PDB file of C-alpha atoms in Angstrom:
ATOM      1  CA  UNK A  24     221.617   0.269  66.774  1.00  0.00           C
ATOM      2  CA  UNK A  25     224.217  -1.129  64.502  1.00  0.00           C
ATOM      3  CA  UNK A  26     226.769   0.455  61.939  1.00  0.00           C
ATOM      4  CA  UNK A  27     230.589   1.025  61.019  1.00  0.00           C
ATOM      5  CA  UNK A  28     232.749   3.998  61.985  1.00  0.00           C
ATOM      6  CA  UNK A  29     235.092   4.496  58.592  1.00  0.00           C
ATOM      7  CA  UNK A  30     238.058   6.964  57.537  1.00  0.00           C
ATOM      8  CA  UNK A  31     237.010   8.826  53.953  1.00  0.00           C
ATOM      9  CA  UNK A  32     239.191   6.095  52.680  1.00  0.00           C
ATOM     10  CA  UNK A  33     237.287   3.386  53.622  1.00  0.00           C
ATOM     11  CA  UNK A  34     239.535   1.921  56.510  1.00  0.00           C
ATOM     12  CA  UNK A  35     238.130   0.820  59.461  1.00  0.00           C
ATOM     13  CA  UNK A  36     238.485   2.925  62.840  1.00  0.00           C
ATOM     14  CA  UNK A  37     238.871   0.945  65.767  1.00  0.00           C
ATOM     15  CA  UNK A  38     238.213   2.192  69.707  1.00  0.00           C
ATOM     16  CA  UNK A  39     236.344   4.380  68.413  1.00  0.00           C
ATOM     17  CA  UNK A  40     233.363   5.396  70.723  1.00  0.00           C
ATOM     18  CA  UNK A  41     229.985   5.479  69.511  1.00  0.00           C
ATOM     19  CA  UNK A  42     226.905   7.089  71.927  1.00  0.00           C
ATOM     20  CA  UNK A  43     223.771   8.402  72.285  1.00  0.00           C
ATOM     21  CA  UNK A  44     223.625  12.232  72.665  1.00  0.00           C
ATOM     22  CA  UNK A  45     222.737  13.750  76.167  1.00  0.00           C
ATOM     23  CA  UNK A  46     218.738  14.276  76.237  1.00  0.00           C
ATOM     24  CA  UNK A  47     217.431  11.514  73.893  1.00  0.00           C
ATOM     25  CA  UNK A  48     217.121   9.179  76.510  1.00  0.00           C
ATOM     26  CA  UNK A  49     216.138   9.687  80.220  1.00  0.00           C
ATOM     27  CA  UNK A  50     218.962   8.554  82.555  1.00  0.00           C
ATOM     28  CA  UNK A  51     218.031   5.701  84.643  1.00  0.00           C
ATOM     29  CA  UNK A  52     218.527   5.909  88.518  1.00  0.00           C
ATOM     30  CA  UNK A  53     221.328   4.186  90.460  1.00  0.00           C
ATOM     31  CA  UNK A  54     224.822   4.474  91.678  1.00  0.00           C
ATOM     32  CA  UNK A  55     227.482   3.658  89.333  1.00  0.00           C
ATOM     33  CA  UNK A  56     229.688   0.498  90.045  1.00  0.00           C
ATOM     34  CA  UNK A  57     233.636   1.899  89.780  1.00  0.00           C
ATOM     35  CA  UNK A  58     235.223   1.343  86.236  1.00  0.00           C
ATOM     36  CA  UNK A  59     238.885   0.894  85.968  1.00  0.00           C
ATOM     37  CA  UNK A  60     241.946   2.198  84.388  1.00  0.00           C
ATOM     38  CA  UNK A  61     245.057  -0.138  85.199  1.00  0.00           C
ATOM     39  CA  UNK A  62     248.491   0.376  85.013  1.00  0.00           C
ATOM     40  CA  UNK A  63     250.900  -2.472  83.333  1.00  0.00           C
ATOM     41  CA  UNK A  64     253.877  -2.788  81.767  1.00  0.00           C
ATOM     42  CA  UNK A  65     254.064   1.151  82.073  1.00  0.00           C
ATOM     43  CA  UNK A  66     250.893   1.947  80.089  1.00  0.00           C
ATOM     44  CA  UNK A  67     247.210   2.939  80.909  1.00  0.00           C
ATOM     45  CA  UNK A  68     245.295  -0.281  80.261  1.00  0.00           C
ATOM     46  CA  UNK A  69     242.795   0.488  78.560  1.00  0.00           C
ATOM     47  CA  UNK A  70     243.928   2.985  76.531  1.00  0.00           C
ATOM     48  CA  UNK A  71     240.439   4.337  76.115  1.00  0.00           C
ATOM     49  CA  UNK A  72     238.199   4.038  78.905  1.00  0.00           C
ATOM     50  CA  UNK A  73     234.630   5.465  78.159  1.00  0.00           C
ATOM     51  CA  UNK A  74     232.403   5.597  81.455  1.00  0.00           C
ATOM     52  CA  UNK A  75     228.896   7.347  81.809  1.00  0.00           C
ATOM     53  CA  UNK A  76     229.056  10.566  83.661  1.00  0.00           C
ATOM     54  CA  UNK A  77     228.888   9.945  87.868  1.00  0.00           C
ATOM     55  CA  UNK A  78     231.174   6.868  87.360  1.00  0.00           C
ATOM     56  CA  UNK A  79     234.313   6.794  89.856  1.00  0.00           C
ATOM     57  CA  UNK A  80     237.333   5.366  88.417  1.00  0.00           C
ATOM     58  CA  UNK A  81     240.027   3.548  89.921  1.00  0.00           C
ATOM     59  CA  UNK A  82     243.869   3.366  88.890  1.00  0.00           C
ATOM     60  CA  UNK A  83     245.532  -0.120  90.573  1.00  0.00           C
ATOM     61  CA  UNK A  84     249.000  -0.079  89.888  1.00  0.00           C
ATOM     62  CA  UNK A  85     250.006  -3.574  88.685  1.00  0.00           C
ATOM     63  CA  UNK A  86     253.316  -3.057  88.110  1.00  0.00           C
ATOM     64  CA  UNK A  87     256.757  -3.503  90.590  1.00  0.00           C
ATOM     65  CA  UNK A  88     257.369   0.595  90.163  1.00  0.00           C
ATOM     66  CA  UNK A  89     255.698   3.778  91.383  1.00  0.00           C
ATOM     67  CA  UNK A  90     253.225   5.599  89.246  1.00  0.00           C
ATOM     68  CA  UNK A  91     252.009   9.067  89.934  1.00  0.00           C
ATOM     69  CA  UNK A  92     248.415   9.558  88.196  1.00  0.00           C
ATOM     70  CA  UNK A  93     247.212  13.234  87.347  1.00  0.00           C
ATOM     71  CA  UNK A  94     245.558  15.206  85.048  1.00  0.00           C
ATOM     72  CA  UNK A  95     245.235  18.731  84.205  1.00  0.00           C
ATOM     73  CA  UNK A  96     241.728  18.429  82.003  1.00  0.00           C
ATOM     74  CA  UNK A  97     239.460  21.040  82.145  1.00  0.00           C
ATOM     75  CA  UNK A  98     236.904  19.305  82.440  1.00  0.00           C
ATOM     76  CA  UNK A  99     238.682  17.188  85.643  1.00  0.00           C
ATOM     77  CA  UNK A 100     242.207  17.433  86.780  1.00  0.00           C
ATOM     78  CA  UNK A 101     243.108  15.394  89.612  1.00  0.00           C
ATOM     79  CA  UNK A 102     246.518  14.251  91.438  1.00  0.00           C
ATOM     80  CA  UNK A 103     247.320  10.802  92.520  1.00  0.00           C
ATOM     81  CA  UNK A 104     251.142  10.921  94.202  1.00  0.00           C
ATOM     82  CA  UNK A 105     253.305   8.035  94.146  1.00  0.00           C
ATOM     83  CA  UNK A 106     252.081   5.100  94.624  1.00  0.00           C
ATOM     84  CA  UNK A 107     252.879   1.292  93.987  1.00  0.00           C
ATOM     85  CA  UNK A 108     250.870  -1.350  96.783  1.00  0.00           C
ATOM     86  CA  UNK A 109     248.330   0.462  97.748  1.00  0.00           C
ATOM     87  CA  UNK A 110     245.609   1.889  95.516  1.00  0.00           C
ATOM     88  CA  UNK A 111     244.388   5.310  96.088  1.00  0.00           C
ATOM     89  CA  UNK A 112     240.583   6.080  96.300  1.00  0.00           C
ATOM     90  CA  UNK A 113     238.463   6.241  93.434  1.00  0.00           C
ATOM     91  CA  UNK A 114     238.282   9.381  91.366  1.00  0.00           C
ATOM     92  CA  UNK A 115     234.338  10.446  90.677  1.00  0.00           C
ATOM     93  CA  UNK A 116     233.735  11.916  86.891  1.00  0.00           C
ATOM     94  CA  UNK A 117     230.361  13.870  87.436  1.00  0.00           C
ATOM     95  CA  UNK A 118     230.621  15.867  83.874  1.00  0.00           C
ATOM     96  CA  UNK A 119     230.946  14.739  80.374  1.00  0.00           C
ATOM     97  CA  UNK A 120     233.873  15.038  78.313  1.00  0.00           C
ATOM     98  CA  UNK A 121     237.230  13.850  77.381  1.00  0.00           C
ATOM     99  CA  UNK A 122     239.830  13.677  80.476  1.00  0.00           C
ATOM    100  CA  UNK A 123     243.610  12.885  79.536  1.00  0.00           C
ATOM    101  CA  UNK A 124     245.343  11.205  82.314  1.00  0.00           C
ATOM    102  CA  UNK A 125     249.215  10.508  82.827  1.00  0.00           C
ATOM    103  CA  UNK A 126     251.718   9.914  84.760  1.00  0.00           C
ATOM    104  CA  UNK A 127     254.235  12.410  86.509  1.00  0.00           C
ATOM    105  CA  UNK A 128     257.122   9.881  86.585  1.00  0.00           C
ATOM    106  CA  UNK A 129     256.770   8.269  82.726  1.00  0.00           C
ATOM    107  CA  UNK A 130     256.224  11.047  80.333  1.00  0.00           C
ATOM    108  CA  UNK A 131     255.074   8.247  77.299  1.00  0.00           C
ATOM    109  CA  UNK A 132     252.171   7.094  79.523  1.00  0.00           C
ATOM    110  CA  UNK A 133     249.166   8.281  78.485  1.00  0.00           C
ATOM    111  CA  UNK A 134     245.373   7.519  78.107  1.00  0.00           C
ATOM    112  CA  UNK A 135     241.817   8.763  77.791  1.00  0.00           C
ATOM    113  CA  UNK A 136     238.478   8.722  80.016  1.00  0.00           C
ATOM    114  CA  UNK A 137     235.606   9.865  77.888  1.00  0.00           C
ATOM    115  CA  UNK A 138     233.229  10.669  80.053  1.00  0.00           C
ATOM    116  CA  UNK A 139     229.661   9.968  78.560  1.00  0.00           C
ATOM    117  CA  UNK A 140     225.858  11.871  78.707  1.00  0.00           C
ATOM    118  CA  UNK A 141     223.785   8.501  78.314  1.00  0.00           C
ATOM    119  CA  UNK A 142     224.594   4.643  78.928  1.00  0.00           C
ATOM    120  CA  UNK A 143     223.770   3.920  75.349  1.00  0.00           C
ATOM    121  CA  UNK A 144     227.053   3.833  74.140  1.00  0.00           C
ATOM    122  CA  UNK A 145     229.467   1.105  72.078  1.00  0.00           C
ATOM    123  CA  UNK A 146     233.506   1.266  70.946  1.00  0.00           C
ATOM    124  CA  UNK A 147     234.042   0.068  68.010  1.00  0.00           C
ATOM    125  CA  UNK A 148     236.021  -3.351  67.426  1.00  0.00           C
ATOM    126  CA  UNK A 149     238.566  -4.129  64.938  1.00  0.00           C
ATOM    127  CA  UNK A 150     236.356  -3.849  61.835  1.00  0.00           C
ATOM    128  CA  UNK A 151     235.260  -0.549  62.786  1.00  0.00           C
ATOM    129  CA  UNK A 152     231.968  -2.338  63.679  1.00  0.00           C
ATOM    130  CA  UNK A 153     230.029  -0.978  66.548  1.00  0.00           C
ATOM    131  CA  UNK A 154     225.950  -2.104  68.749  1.00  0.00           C
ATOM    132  CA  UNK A 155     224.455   0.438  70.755  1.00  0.00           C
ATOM    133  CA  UNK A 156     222.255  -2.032  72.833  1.00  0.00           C
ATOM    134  CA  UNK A 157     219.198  -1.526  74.556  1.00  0.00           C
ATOM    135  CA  UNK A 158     218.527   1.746  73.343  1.00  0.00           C
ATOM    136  CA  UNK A 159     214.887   2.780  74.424  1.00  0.00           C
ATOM    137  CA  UNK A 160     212.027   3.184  71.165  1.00  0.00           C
ATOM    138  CA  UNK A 161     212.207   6.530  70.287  1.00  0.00           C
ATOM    139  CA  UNK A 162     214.039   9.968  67.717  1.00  0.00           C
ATOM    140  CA  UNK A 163     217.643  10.136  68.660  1.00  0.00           C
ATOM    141  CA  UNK A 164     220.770  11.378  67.954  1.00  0.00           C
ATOM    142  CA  UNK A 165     223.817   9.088  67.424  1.00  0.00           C
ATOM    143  CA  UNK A 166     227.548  10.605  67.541  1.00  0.00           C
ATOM    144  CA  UNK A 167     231.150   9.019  67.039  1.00  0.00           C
ATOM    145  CA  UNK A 168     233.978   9.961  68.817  1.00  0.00           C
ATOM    146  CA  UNK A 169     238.140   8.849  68.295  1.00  0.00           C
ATOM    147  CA  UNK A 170     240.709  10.245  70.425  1.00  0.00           C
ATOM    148  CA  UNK A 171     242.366  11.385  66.769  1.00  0.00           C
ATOM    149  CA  UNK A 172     239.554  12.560  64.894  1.00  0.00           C
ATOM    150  CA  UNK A 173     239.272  15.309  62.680  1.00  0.00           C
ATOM    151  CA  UNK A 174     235.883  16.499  63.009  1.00  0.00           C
ATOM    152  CA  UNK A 175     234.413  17.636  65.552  1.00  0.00           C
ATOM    153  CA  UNK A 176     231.759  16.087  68.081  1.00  0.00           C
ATOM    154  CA  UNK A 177     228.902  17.865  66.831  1.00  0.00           C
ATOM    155  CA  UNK A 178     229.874  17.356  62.918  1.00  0.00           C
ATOM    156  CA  UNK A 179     229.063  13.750  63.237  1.00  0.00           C
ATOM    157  CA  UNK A 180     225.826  13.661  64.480  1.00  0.00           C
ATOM    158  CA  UNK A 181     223.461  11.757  62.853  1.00  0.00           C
ATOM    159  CA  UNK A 182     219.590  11.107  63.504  1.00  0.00           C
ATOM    160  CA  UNK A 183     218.296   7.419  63.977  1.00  0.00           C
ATOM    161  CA  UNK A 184     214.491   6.482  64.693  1.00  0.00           C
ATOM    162  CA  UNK A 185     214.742   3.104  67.056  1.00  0.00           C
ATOM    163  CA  UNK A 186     211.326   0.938  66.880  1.00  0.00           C
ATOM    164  CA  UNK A 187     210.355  -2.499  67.355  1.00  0.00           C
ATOM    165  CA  UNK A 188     212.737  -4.080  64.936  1.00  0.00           C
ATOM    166  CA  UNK A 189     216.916  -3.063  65.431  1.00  0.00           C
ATOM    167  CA  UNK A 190     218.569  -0.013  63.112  1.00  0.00           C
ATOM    168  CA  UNK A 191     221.313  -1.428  61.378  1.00  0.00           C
ATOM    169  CA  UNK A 192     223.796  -0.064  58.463  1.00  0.00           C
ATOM    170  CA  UNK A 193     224.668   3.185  60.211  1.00  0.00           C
ATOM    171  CA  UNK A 194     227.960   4.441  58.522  1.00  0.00           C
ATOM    172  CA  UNK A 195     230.166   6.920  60.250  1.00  0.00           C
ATOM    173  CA  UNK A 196     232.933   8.807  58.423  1.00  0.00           C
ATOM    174  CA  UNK A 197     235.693   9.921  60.730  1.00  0.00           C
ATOM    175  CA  UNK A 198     238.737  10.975  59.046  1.00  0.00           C
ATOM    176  CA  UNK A 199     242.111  10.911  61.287  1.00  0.00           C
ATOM    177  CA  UNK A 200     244.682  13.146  62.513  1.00  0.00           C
ATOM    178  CA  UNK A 201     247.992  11.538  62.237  1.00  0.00           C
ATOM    179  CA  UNK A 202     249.075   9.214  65.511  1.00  0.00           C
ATOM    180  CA  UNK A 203     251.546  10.907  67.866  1.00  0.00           C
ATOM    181  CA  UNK A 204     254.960   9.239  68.534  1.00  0.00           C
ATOM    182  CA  UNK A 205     254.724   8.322  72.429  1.00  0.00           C
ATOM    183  CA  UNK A 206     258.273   6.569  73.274  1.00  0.00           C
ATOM    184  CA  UNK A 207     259.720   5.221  76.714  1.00  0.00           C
ATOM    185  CA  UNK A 208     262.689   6.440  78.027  1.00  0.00           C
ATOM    186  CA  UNK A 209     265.794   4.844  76.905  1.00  0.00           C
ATOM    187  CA  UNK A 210     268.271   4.019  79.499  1.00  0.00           C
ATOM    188  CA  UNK A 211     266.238   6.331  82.034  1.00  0.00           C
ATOM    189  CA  UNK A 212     266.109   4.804  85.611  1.00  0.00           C
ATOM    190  CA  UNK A 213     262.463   4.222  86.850  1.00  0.00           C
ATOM    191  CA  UNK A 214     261.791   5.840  90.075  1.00  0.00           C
ATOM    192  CA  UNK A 215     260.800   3.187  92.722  1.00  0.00           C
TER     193      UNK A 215
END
């Protein structure tokens, strides 16, 4: 399944994230293989991490300081006290929904787990352009999610019928909040 996520204007959304609703599709069987959310340069990397629900995460620290992981989502809040060297175990997500993570020690470090219903999902690239692959034959419902939009979840559903041959020219409309300011400290001493 192929389309574009758009603002009204006509701009393209990137990283946005675009999946197949929970109870379309059966979930196949199987352990999940840990995804991961890095830490460089003093940011989240990536910034967006989407993983399908009973995925553990890890957080490697790959830079020279300390980091201290957390968050305080309801849907998941979890503590991960300094650490540099060694990596802490992985974090399981067994619900879905969006998770914020930081870090305790760098206020401007921030990023997002979006923790998905189905493994039919795609982010969009810098076009806004997104491919659901391998989504089974069958009446589904497709939704688009951006860490800044405007509408809700639910407002962007839309319903695509998958056969034989692929569904292309899905359009998405997502219009955006504005982007929050995140800035570093300036002339703050990093804890080590």
């Amino acid at each position: 399944v192929a389309g574009q996520v758009l603002t009204p204007s006509g701009e393209p959304v990137a990283s946005a994230i675009v999946f197949l609703k929970a109870g379309t599709v059966p979930e196949p069987p199987g352990e999940r293989a840990p995804a991961i959310m890095d830490q460089v340069d003093k940011e989240f990397v990536p910034h967006v991490l989407p993983i399908v629900v009973g995925t553990p995460v890890r957080f490697p620290n790959h830079d020279q300081i300390h980091h201290h992981v957390y968050s305080f989502s309801r849907l998941m809040s979890f503590d991960l006290p300094l650490y540099r060297d060694e990596e802490p175990p992985p974090v399981p997500f067994d619900r879905p929904g969006v998770v914020r993570v930081g870090c305790n020690i760098h206020d401007w470090m921030s990023g997002v787990i979006v923790v998905l219903p189905t493994p039919y999902f795609a982010t969009t690239d810098a076009s806004g352009a997104f491919v659901v692959k391998d989504v089974p034959a069958g009446a589904h419902e497709l939704v688009a999610w951006h860490e800044r939009s405007a509408k809700k979840l639910e407002e962007t559903a839309q319903p695509v019928s998958v056969g034989a041959s692929p569904v292309s020219g899905l359009r998405f409309e997502l219009p955006l909040e504005p982007e929050r300011a995140r800035t570093r400290e300036s002339g703050g001493r990093d804890y080590r």
